[in-house]
Amino acid sequence: MQESEVIRLYDLYSDSIYRLAYSYLGSMHDAEDIVQDIFLKLVQRNIRIGEGKEKSYLMSMAANACKDLFRSGRMKLTVPFEEVADRAFDYSLEEQDISLFEALKKLPENYRAVIHLHYFEGYKVKEISKILRISQSGVTMRLTRGRDMLADLLKEE
């Protein structure tokens, strides 16, 4: 892949990849590392992506990289409060209620990722199924349960 193509993809999709990685990991630094790793892999491995499939391919790479980080045991277990507060204001959540953001952070990772992809990135169930490599009914179930958990968390506040 040519450098100009990697730069174009970075400009278009790095924010979306960052937000997805952050929703999985809860750490700004780890999310930034995921973004860098993905674009580095594109260059090093000379990966070719079919036209019109770039975003879903890159998001799938990000989801897999996050899962790999969890499996590796290198994942941090805590996130500094400042990092959560910075994220709330810096990345497209300024219109969202802070209590919603805090409730989202309390959801289990598998529900949080599906909700993020559907509501914040605009993916359809079928697309999420491909990105996360789970069935469409699994995506639907996670969306339903995640929304229910979110509603319960928001009622508590």
Tab-separated table of N, CA and C in Angstrom:
chain	number	residue	atom	x	y	z
A	1	MET	N	0.849	-1.171	0.000
A	1	MET	CA	0.000	0.000	0.000
A	1	MET	C	0.899	1.240	0.000
A	2	GLN	N	0.570	2.179	-0.837
A	2	GLN	CA	1.374	3.391	-0.960
A	2	GLN	C	1.159	4.308	0.243
A	3	GLU	N	2.181	5.095	0.525
A	3	GLU	CA	2.131	6.009	1.666
A	3	GLU	C	0.944	6.963	1.572
A	4	SER	N	0.663	7.475	0.391
A	4	SER	CA	-0.451	8.414	0.220
A	4	SER	C	-1.787	7.752	0.548
A	5	GLU	N	-1.922	6.473	0.231
A	5	GLU	CA	-3.155	5.743	0.540
A	5	GLU	C	-3.293	5.530	2.046
A	6	VAL	N	-2.201	5.212	2.713
A	6	VAL	CA	-2.225	5.034	4.169
A	6	VAL	C	-2.593	6.353	4.843
A	7	ILE	N	-2.034	7.446	4.365
A	7	ILE	CA	-2.349	8.766	4.922
A	7	ILE	C	-3.822	9.093	4.718
A	8	ARG	N	-4.346	8.785	3.545
A	8	ARG	CA	-5.771	9.028	3.269
A	8	ARG	C	-6.647	8.232	4.234
A	9	LEU	N	-6.327	6.951	4.409
A	9	LEU	CA	-7.104	6.108	5.321
A	9	LEU	C	-6.980	6.596	6.759
A	10	TYR	N	-5.783	7.023	7.137
A	10	TYR	CA	-5.575	7.552	8.488
A	10	TYR	C	-6.451	8.786	8.712
A	11	ASP	N	-6.430	9.707	7.754
A	11	ASP	CA	-7.228	10.927	7.876
A	11	ASP	C	-8.718	10.617	7.985
A	12	LEU	N	-9.168	9.628	7.242
A	12	LEU	CA	-10.591	9.288	7.232
A	12	LEU	C	-11.037	8.503	8.465
A	13	TYR	N	-10.220	7.577	8.931
A	13	TYR	CA	-10.710	6.586	9.892
A	13	TYR	C	-9.996	6.522	11.236
A	14	SER	N	-8.945	7.272	11.435
A	14	SER	CA	-8.202	7.139	12.695
A	14	SER	C	-9.054	7.504	13.908
A	15	ASP	N	-9.906	8.523	13.796
A	15	ASP	CA	-10.759	8.894	14.933
A	15	ASP	C	-11.751	7.787	15.277
A	16	SER	N	-12.347	7.181	14.266
A	16	SER	CA	-13.298	6.086	14.504
A	16	SER	C	-12.604	4.884	15.136
A	17	ILE	N	-11.416	4.580	14.651
A	17	ILE	CA	-10.654	3.459	15.209
A	17	ILE	C	-10.288	3.759	16.658
A	18	TYR	N	-9.871	4.991	16.905
A	18	TYR	CA	-9.517	5.394	18.271
A	18	TYR	C	-10.720	5.225	19.205
A	19	ARG	N	-11.869	5.726	18.785
A	19	ARG	CA	-13.060	5.643	19.642
A	19	ARG	C	-13.446	4.197	19.916
A	20	LEU	N	-13.360	3.346	18.904
A	20	LEU	CA	-13.673	1.933	19.118
A	20	LEU	C	-12.675	1.318	20.094
A	21	ALA	N	-11.396	1.561	19.878
A	21	ALA	CA	-10.374	1.005	20.771
A	21	ALA	C	-10.558	1.529	22.190
A	22	TYR	N	-10.878	2.798	22.303
A	22	TYR	CA	-11.092	3.367	23.638
A	22	TYR	C	-12.309	2.740	24.310
A	23	SER	N	-13.355	2.480	23.528
A	23	SER	CA	-14.552	1.872	24.124
A	23	SER	C	-14.256	0.461	24.620
A	24	TYR	N	-13.358	-0.235	23.972
A	24	TYR	CA	-12.934	-1.563	24.425
A	24	TYR	C	-12.023	-1.469	25.642
A	25	LEU	N	-11.023	-0.591	25.558
A	25	LEU	CA	-9.901	-0.619	26.487
A	25	LEU	C	-10.021	0.341	27.659
A	26	GLY	N	-10.718	1.459	27.451
A	26	GLY	CA	-10.854	2.432	28.524
A	26	GLY	C	-9.578	3.205	28.814
A	27	SER	N	-8.619	3.144	27.930
A	27	SER	CA	-7.346	3.832	28.133
A	27	SER	C	-6.981	4.602	26.872
A	28	MET	N	-6.742	5.889	27.047
A	28	MET	CA	-6.367	6.717	25.903
A	28	MET	C	-5.056	6.240	25.282
A	29	HIS	N	-4.105	5.903	26.141
A	29	HIS	CA	-2.785	5.507	25.641
A	29	HIS	C	-2.850	4.193	24.866
A	30	ASP	N	-3.577	3.229	25.402
A	30	ASP	CA	-3.701	1.950	24.705
A	30	ASP	C	-4.465	2.117	23.395
A	31	ALA	N	-5.490	2.971	23.396
A	31	ALA	CA	-6.251	3.218	22.168
A	31	ALA	C	-5.361	3.867	21.108
A	32	GLU	N	-4.520	4.811	21.532
A	32	GLU	CA	-3.585	5.444	20.594
A	32	GLU	C	-2.604	4.415	20.030
A	33	ASP	N	-2.151	3.505	20.890
A	33	ASP	CA	-1.241	2.450	20.432
A	33	ASP	C	-1.907	1.558	19.388
A	34	ILE	N	-3.178	1.238	19.600
A	34	ILE	CA	-3.916	0.399	18.649
A	34	ILE	C	-3.979	1.093	17.292
A	35	VAL	N	-4.306	2.383	17.295
A	35	VAL	CA	-4.383	3.139	16.035
A	35	VAL	C	-3.033	3.092	15.317
A	36	GLN	N	-1.967	3.355	16.045
A	36	GLN	CA	-0.636	3.329	15.434
A	36	GLN	C	-0.301	1.946	14.892
A	37	ASP	N	-0.590	0.925	15.673
A	37	ASP	CA	-0.275	-0.445	15.252
A	37	ASP	C	-1.001	-0.825	13.964
A	38	ILE	N	-2.258	-0.431	13.861
A	38	ILE	CA	-3.043	-0.783	12.677
A	38	ILE	C	-2.442	-0.158	11.422
A	39	PHE	N	-2.119	1.117	11.488
A	39	PHE	CA	-1.586	1.773	10.299
A	39	PHE	C	-0.152	1.335	10.008
A	40	LEU	N	0.575	0.983	11.030
A	40	LEU	CA	1.912	0.428	10.827
A	40	LEU	C	1.823	-0.925	10.115
A	41	LYS	N	0.860	-1.751	10.514
A	41	LYS	CA	0.661	-3.050	9.857
A	41	LYS	C	0.295	-2.873	8.384
A	42	LEU	N	-0.523	-1.866	8.095
A	42	LEU	CA	-0.890	-1.620	6.697
A	42	LEU	C	0.347	-1.381	5.845
A	43	VAL	N	1.284	-0.624	6.393
A	43	VAL	CA	2.504	-0.304	5.651
A	43	VAL	C	3.440	-1.506	5.600
A	44	GLN	N	3.704	-2.109	6.753
A	44	GLN	CA	4.680	-3.199	6.825
A	44	GLN	C	4.247	-4.428	6.040
A	45	ARG	N	2.981	-4.756	6.110
A	45	ARG	CA	2.492	-5.973	5.459
A	45	ARG	C	1.962	-5.719	4.058
A	46	ASN	N	1.979	-4.458	3.640
A	46	ASN	CA	1.487	-4.094	2.317
A	46	ASN	C	0.081	-4.655	2.073
A	47	ILE	N	-0.788	-4.429	3.031
A	47	ILE	CA	-2.157	-4.953	2.984
A	47	ILE	C	-2.968	-4.199	1.939
A	48	ARG	N	-3.684	-4.929	1.138
A	48	ARG	CA	-4.594	-4.362	0.138
A	48	ARG	C	-6.022	-4.544	0.642
A	49	ILE	N	-6.779	-3.459	0.614
A	49	ILE	CA	-8.163	-3.497	1.080
A	49	ILE	C	-9.066	-3.193	-0.103
A	50	GLY	N	-10.105	-3.994	-0.265
A	50	GLY	CA	-11.043	-3.771	-1.356
A	50	GLY	C	-11.734	-2.428	-1.240
A	51	GLU	N	-11.976	-1.813	-2.379
A	51	GLU	CA	-12.623	-0.506	-2.397
A	51	GLU	C	-14.016	-0.594	-1.775
A	52	GLY	N	-14.332	0.356	-0.910
A	52	GLY	CA	-15.624	0.376	-0.241
A	52	GLY	C	-15.671	-0.470	1.021
A	53	LYS	N	-14.589	-1.183	1.306
A	53	LYS	CA	-14.554	-2.048	2.488
A	53	LYS	C	-13.526	-1.570	3.506
A	54	GLU	N	-12.972	-0.397	3.268
A	54	GLU	CA	-11.880	0.073	4.104
A	54	GLU	C	-12.270	0.228	5.563
A	55	LYS	N	-13.374	0.938	5.824
A	55	LYS	CA	-13.734	1.221	7.214
A	55	LYS	C	-14.033	-0.059	7.978
A	56	SER	N	-14.827	-0.944	7.400
A	56	SER	CA	-15.159	-2.170	8.126
A	56	SER	C	-13.919	-3.037	8.330
A	57	TYR	N	-13.011	-3.047	7.366
A	57	TYR	CA	-11.774	-3.818	7.504
A	57	TYR	C	-10.916	-3.249	8.639
A	58	LEU	N	-10.764	-1.933	8.654
A	58	LEU	CA	-9.948	-1.296	9.690
A	58	LEU	C	-10.583	-1.440	11.073
A	59	MET	N	-11.902	-1.340	11.146
A	59	MET	CA	-12.584	-1.505	12.433
A	59	MET	C	-12.453	-2.945	12.923
A	60	SER	N	-12.493	-3.880	12.009
A	60	SER	CA	-12.294	-5.284	12.370
A	60	SER	C	-10.875	-5.498	12.889
A	61	MET	N	-9.901	-4.879	12.223
A	61	MET	CA	-8.517	-4.949	12.701
A	61	MET	C	-8.411	-4.379	14.115
A	62	ALA	N	-9.097	-3.271	14.358
A	62	ALA	CA	-9.047	-2.629	15.677
A	62	ALA	C	-9.670	-3.519	16.745
A	63	ALA	N	-10.833	-4.085	16.446
A	63	ALA	CA	-11.497	-4.968	17.413
A	63	ALA	C	-10.607	-6.162	17.740
A	64	ASN	N	-10.008	-6.744	16.732
A	64	ASN	CA	-9.119	-7.892	16.954
A	64	ASN	C	-7.875	-7.495	17.745
A	65	ALA	N	-7.327	-6.332	17.458
A	65	ALA	CA	-6.144	-5.868	18.190
A	65	ALA	C	-6.472	-5.648	19.668
A	66	CYS	N	-7.661	-5.127	19.942
A	66	CYS	CA	-8.083	-4.928	21.335
A	66	CYS	C	-8.240	-6.266	22.046
A	67	LYS	N	-8.852	-7.219	21.375
A	67	LYS	CA	-9.016	-8.550	21.971
A	67	LYS	C	-7.656	-9.197	22.224
A	68	ASP	N	-6.733	-9.020	21.286
A	68	ASP	CA	-5.381	-9.560	21.462
A	68	ASP	C	-4.688	-8.929	22.667
A	69	LEU	N	-4.895	-7.638	22.854
A	69	LEU	CA	-4.287	-6.953	23.990
A	69	LEU	C	-4.834	-7.500	25.309
A	70	PHE	N	-6.137	-7.758	25.359
A	70	PHE	CA	-6.726	-8.358	26.562
A	70	PHE	C	-6.125	-9.733	26.819
A	71	ARG	N	-6.016	-10.529	25.776
A	71	ARG	CA	-5.498	-11.892	25.920
A	71	ARG	C	-4.032	-11.910	26.348
A	72	SER	N	-3.292	-10.904	25.936
A	72	SER	CA	-1.858	-10.875	26.226
A	72	SER	C	-1.561	-10.633	27.700
A	73	GLY	N	-2.535	-10.122	28.428
A	73	GLY	CA	-2.325	-9.834	29.842
A	73	GLY	C	-1.630	-8.510	30.092
A	74	ARG	N	-1.341	-7.757	29.033
A	74	ARG	CA	-0.673	-6.462	29.187
A	74	ARG	C	-1.658	-5.334	29.446
A	75	MET	N	-2.945	-5.645	29.434
A	75	MET	CA	-3.970	-4.622	29.583
A	75	MET	C	-3.961	-4.070	30.993
A	76	LYS	N	-3.994	-2.765	31.110
A	76	LYS	CA	-4.071	-2.113	32.414
A	76	LYS	C	-5.461	-2.348	33.001
A	77	LEU	N	-5.517	-2.480	34.307
A	77	LEU	CA	-6.799	-2.738	34.951
A	77	LEU	C	-7.480	-1.469	35.426
A	78	THR	N	-6.766	-0.362	35.481
A	78	THR	CA	-7.368	0.879	35.948
A	78	THR	C	-7.137	1.979	34.935
A	79	VAL	N	-8.013	2.967	34.974
A	79	VAL	CA	-7.901	4.120	34.097
A	79	VAL	C	-7.946	5.358	34.977
A	80	PRO	N	-6.967	6.255	34.871
A	80	PRO	CA	-6.994	7.467	35.682
A	80	PRO	C	-8.241	8.292	35.386
A	81	PHE	N	-8.779	8.925	36.424
A	81	PHE	CA	-9.991	9.723	36.264
A	81	PHE	C	-9.799	10.811	35.216
A	82	GLU	N	-8.623	11.439	35.205
A	82	GLU	CA	-8.364	12.517	34.246
A	82	GLU	C	-8.535	12.030	32.814
A	83	GLU	N	-8.145	10.787	32.571
A	83	GLU	CA	-8.244	10.216	31.235
A	83	GLU	C	-9.707	10.072	30.825
A	84	VAL	N	-10.537	9.626	31.740
A	84	VAL	CA	-11.967	9.476	31.455
A	84	VAL	C	-12.579	10.840	31.199
A	85	ALA	N	-12.241	11.816	32.024
A	85	ALA	CA	-12.798	13.157	31.859
A	85	ALA	C	-12.339	13.774	30.540
A	86	ASP	N	-11.052	13.628	30.216
A	86	ASP	CA	-10.549	14.160	28.949
A	86	ASP	C	-11.277	13.542	27.775
A	87	ARG	N	-11.476	12.256	27.810
A	87	ARG	CA	-12.136	11.537	26.714
A	87	ARG	C	-13.565	12.024	26.546
A	88	ALA	N	-14.223	12.296	27.631
A	88	ALA	CA	-15.618	12.716	27.570
A	88	ALA	C	-15.767	14.018	26.800
A	89	PHE	N	-14.786	14.893	26.907
A	89	PHE	CA	-14.897	16.176	26.239
A	89	PHE	C	-14.201	16.220	24.888
A	90	ASP	N	-13.195	15.388	24.688
A	90	ASP	CA	-12.386	15.474	23.481
A	90	ASP	C	-12.921	14.715	22.278
A	91	TYR	N	-13.707	13.701	22.441
A	91	TYR	CA	-14.012	12.826	21.319
A	91	TYR	C	-15.506	12.649	21.086
A	92	SER	N	-16.119	13.667	20.570
A	92	SER	CA	-17.484	13.610	20.050
A	92	SER	C	-18.548	13.295	21.087
A	93	LEU	N	-18.257	13.474	22.337
A	93	LEU	CA	-19.291	13.232	23.334
A	93	LEU	C	-19.743	14.533	23.985
A	94	GLU	N	-19.306	15.673	23.443
A	94	GLU	CA	-19.680	16.920	24.074
A	94	GLU	C	-21.187	17.132	24.081
A	95	GLU	N	-21.912	16.550	23.136
A	95	GLU	CA	-23.356	16.682	23.095
A	95	GLU	C	-24.043	15.637	23.969
A	96	GLN	N	-23.307	14.649	24.371
A	96	GLN	CA	-23.887	13.578	25.179
A	96	GLN	C	-23.839	13.971	26.643
A	97	ASP	N	-24.766	13.451	27.380
A	97	ASP	CA	-24.799	13.664	28.812
A	97	ASP	C	-23.659	12.881	29.456
A	98	ILE	N	-22.953	13.497	30.386
A	98	ILE	CA	-21.828	12.834	31.046
A	98	ILE	C	-22.302	11.581	31.774
A	99	SER	N	-23.505	11.600	32.305
A	99	SER	CA	-24.008	10.405	33.001
A	99	SER	C	-24.161	9.233	32.034
A	100	LEU	N	-24.513	9.504	30.790
A	100	LEU	CA	-24.590	8.442	29.789
A	100	LEU	C	-23.198	7.869	29.540
A	101	PHE	N	-22.216	8.734	29.409
A	101	PHE	CA	-20.847	8.279	29.195
A	101	PHE	C	-20.375	7.415	30.362
A	102	GLU	N	-20.641	7.869	31.571
A	102	GLU	CA	-20.230	7.102	32.754
A	102	GLU	C	-20.941	5.749	32.788
A	103	ALA	N	-22.216	5.725	32.422
A	103	ALA	CA	-22.963	4.461	32.393
A	103	ALA	C	-22.389	3.524	31.326
A	104	LEU	N	-22.036	4.060	30.176
A	104	LEU	CA	-21.426	3.246	29.116
A	104	LEU	C	-20.135	2.595	29.592
A	105	LYS	N	-19.347	3.322	30.356
A	105	LYS	CA	-18.080	2.791	30.856
A	105	LYS	C	-18.294	1.621	31.815
A	106	LYS	N	-19.466	1.549	32.427
A	106	LYS	CA	-19.751	0.476	33.384
A	106	LYS	C	-20.233	-0.804	32.706
A	107	LEU	N	-20.597	-0.713	31.430
A	107	LEU	CA	-21.068	-1.902	30.714
A	107	LEU	C	-19.911	-2.864	30.472
A	108	PRO	N	-20.209	-4.162	30.445
A	108	PRO	CA	-19.168	-5.123	30.052
A	108	PRO	C	-18.683	-4.809	28.631
A	109	GLU	N	-17.431	-5.117	28.370
A	109	GLU	CA	-16.785	-4.769	27.099
A	109	GLU	C	-17.564	-5.245	25.877
A	110	ASN	N	-18.109	-6.462	25.913
A	110	ASN	CA	-18.789	-6.982	24.720
A	110	ASN	C	-20.060	-6.191	24.396
A	111	TYR	N	-20.770	-5.705	25.404
A	111	TYR	CA	-21.956	-4.877	25.161
A	111	TYR	C	-21.543	-3.467	24.745
A	112	ARG	N	-20.524	-2.937	25.395
A	112	ARG	CA	-20.052	-1.583	25.105
A	112	ARG	C	-19.583	-1.469	23.652
A	113	ALA	N	-18.868	-2.472	23.167
A	113	ALA	CA	-18.358	-2.432	21.792
A	113	ALA	C	-19.495	-2.428	20.774
A	114	VAL	N	-20.489	-3.278	20.977
A	114	VAL	CA	-21.620	-3.357	20.042
A	114	VAL	C	-22.409	-2.051	20.056
A	115	ILE	N	-22.664	-1.513	21.240
A	115	ILE	CA	-23.402	-0.249	21.340
A	115	ILE	C	-22.605	0.878	20.685
A	116	HIS	N	-21.309	0.902	20.910
A	116	HIS	CA	-20.472	1.939	20.298
A	116	HIS	C	-20.541	1.865	18.769
A	117	LEU	N	-20.348	0.679	18.231
A	117	LEU	CA	-20.366	0.533	16.772
A	117	LEU	C	-21.724	0.905	16.185
A	118	HIS	N	-22.794	0.539	16.859
A	118	HIS	CA	-24.133	0.791	16.324
A	118	HIS	C	-24.531	2.267	16.452
A	119	TYR	N	-24.404	2.815	17.653
A	119	TYR	CA	-24.927	4.156	17.894
A	119	TYR	C	-23.933	5.285	17.616
A	120	PHE	N	-22.655	5.055	17.836
A	120	PHE	CA	-21.680	6.125	17.647
A	120	PHE	C	-21.022	6.083	16.275
A	121	GLU	N	-20.888	4.889	15.705
A	121	GLU	CA	-20.250	4.757	14.397
A	121	GLU	C	-21.265	4.516	13.282
A	122	GLY	N	-22.515	4.205	13.627
A	122	GLY	CA	-23.569	4.065	12.631
A	122	GLY	C	-23.607	2.756	11.866
A	123	TYR	N	-22.966	1.729	12.378
A	123	TYR	CA	-22.977	0.434	11.696
A	123	TYR	C	-24.302	-0.284	11.902
A	124	LYS	N	-24.687	-1.049	10.899
A	124	LYS	CA	-25.875	-1.898	10.974
A	124	LYS	C	-25.486	-3.228	11.617
A	125	VAL	N	-26.496	-3.976	12.057
A	125	VAL	CA	-26.272	-5.248	12.745
A	125	VAL	C	-25.400	-6.184	11.906
A	126	LYS	N	-25.699	-6.277	10.623
A	126	LYS	CA	-24.944	-7.173	9.744
A	126	LYS	C	-23.462	-6.783	9.684
A	127	GLU	N	-23.199	-5.483	9.615
A	127	GLU	CA	-21.814	-5.004	9.554
A	127	GLU	C	-21.077	-5.271	10.871
A	128	ILE	N	-21.760	-5.047	11.986
A	128	ILE	CA	-21.155	-5.309	13.300
A	128	ILE	C	-20.830	-6.787	13.432
A	129	SER	N	-21.721	-7.615	12.927
A	129	SER	CA	-21.514	-9.061	12.951
A	129	SER	C	-20.202	-9.435	12.262
A	130	LYS	N	-19.945	-8.822	11.126
A	130	LYS	CA	-18.710	-9.106	10.386
A	130	LYS	C	-17.485	-8.548	11.105
A	131	ILE	N	-17.599	-7.335	11.628
A	131	ILE	CA	-16.467	-6.698	12.303
A	131	ILE	C	-16.049	-7.488	13.536
A	132	LEU	N	-17.031	-7.877	14.358
A	132	LEU	CA	-16.723	-8.560	15.619
A	132	LEU	C	-16.690	-10.078	15.493
A	133	ARG	N	-17.052	-10.561	14.304
A	133	ARG	CA	-17.069	-12.006	14.043
A	133	ARG	C	-17.972	-12.762	15.017
A	134	ILE	N	-19.181	-12.223	15.149
A	134	ILE	CA	-20.226	-12.905	15.918
A	134	ILE	C	-21.477	-12.928	15.056
A	135	SER	N	-22.435	-13.755	15.428
A	135	SER	CA	-23.653	-13.871	14.619
A	135	SER	C	-24.487	-12.593	14.712
A	136	GLN	N	-25.363	-12.412	13.725
A	136	GLN	CA	-26.254	-11.257	13.745
A	136	GLN	C	-27.189	-11.321	14.944
A	137	SER	N	-27.647	-12.524	15.285
A	137	SER	CA	-28.515	-12.645	16.462
A	137	SER	C	-27.731	-12.316	17.736
A	138	GLY	N	-26.428	-12.632	17.746
A	138	GLY	CA	-25.581	-12.262	18.882
A	138	GLY	C	-25.456	-10.755	19.020
A	139	VAL	N	-25.330	-10.067	17.891
A	139	VAL	CA	-25.261	-8.604	17.903
A	139	VAL	C	-26.572	-8.033	18.429
A	140	THR	N	-27.689	-8.540	17.901
A	140	THR	CA	-29.004	-8.060	18.329
A	140	THR	C	-29.205	-8.288	19.820
A	141	MET	N	-28.817	-9.472	20.298
A	141	MET	CA	-28.955	-9.789	21.715
A	141	MET	C	-28.097	-8.842	22.565
A	142	ARG	N	-26.869	-8.585	22.133
A	142	ARG	CA	-25.999	-7.687	22.896
A	142	ARG	C	-26.518	-6.256	22.884
A	143	LEU	N	-27.084	-5.835	21.759
A	143	LEU	CA	-27.682	-4.497	21.708
A	143	LEU	C	-28.845	-4.392	22.690
A	144	THR	N	-29.711	-5.393	22.680
A	144	THR	CA	-30.876	-5.385	23.569
A	144	THR	C	-30.446	-5.402	25.030
A	145	ARG	N	-29.587	-6.333	25.377
A	145	ARG	CA	-29.131	-6.434	26.770
A	145	ARG	C	-28.325	-5.201	27.185
A	146	GLY	N	-27.506	-4.709	26.282
A	146	GLY	CA	-26.717	-3.514	26.587
A	146	GLY	C	-27.596	-2.305	26.838
A	147	ARG	N	-28.628	-2.127	26.007
A	147	ARG	CA	-29.567	-1.016	26.218
A	147	ARG	C	-30.292	-1.167	27.542
A	148	ASP	N	-30.705	-2.403	27.866
A	148	ASP	CA	-31.391	-2.646	29.139
A	148	ASP	C	-30.483	-2.323	30.322
A	149	MET	N	-29.224	-2.768	30.238
A	149	MET	CA	-28.264	-2.477	31.314
A	149	MET	C	-28.038	-0.972	31.440
A	150	LEU	N	-27.934	-0.317	30.297
A	150	LEU	CA	-27.722	1.124	30.279
A	150	LEU	C	-28.898	1.846	30.928
A	151	ALA	N	-30.106	1.429	30.585
A	151	ALA	CA	-31.302	2.036	31.180
A	151	ALA	C	-31.300	1.846	32.694
A	152	ASP	N	-30.951	0.654	33.156
A	152	ASP	CA	-30.898	0.391	34.597
A	152	ASP	C	-29.845	1.262	35.280
A	153	LEU	N	-28.684	1.385	34.650
A	153	LEU	CA	-27.622	2.213	35.227
A	153	LEU	C	-28.030	3.682	35.292
A	154	LEU	N	-28.716	4.148	34.265
A	154	LEU	CA	-29.143	5.549	34.247
A	154	LEU	C	-30.259	5.811	35.252
A	155	LYS	N	-31.102	4.816	35.507
A	155	LYS	CA	-32.155	4.960	36.518
A	155	LYS	C	-31.564	5.087	37.913
A	156	GLU	N	-30.450	4.380	38.151
A	156	GLU	CA	-29.794	4.423	39.457
A	156	GLU	C	-29.263	5.813	39.771
A	157	GLU	N	-28.874	6.549	38.742
A	157	GLU	CA	-28.278	7.881	38.948
A	157	GLU	C	-29.323	8.899	39.090
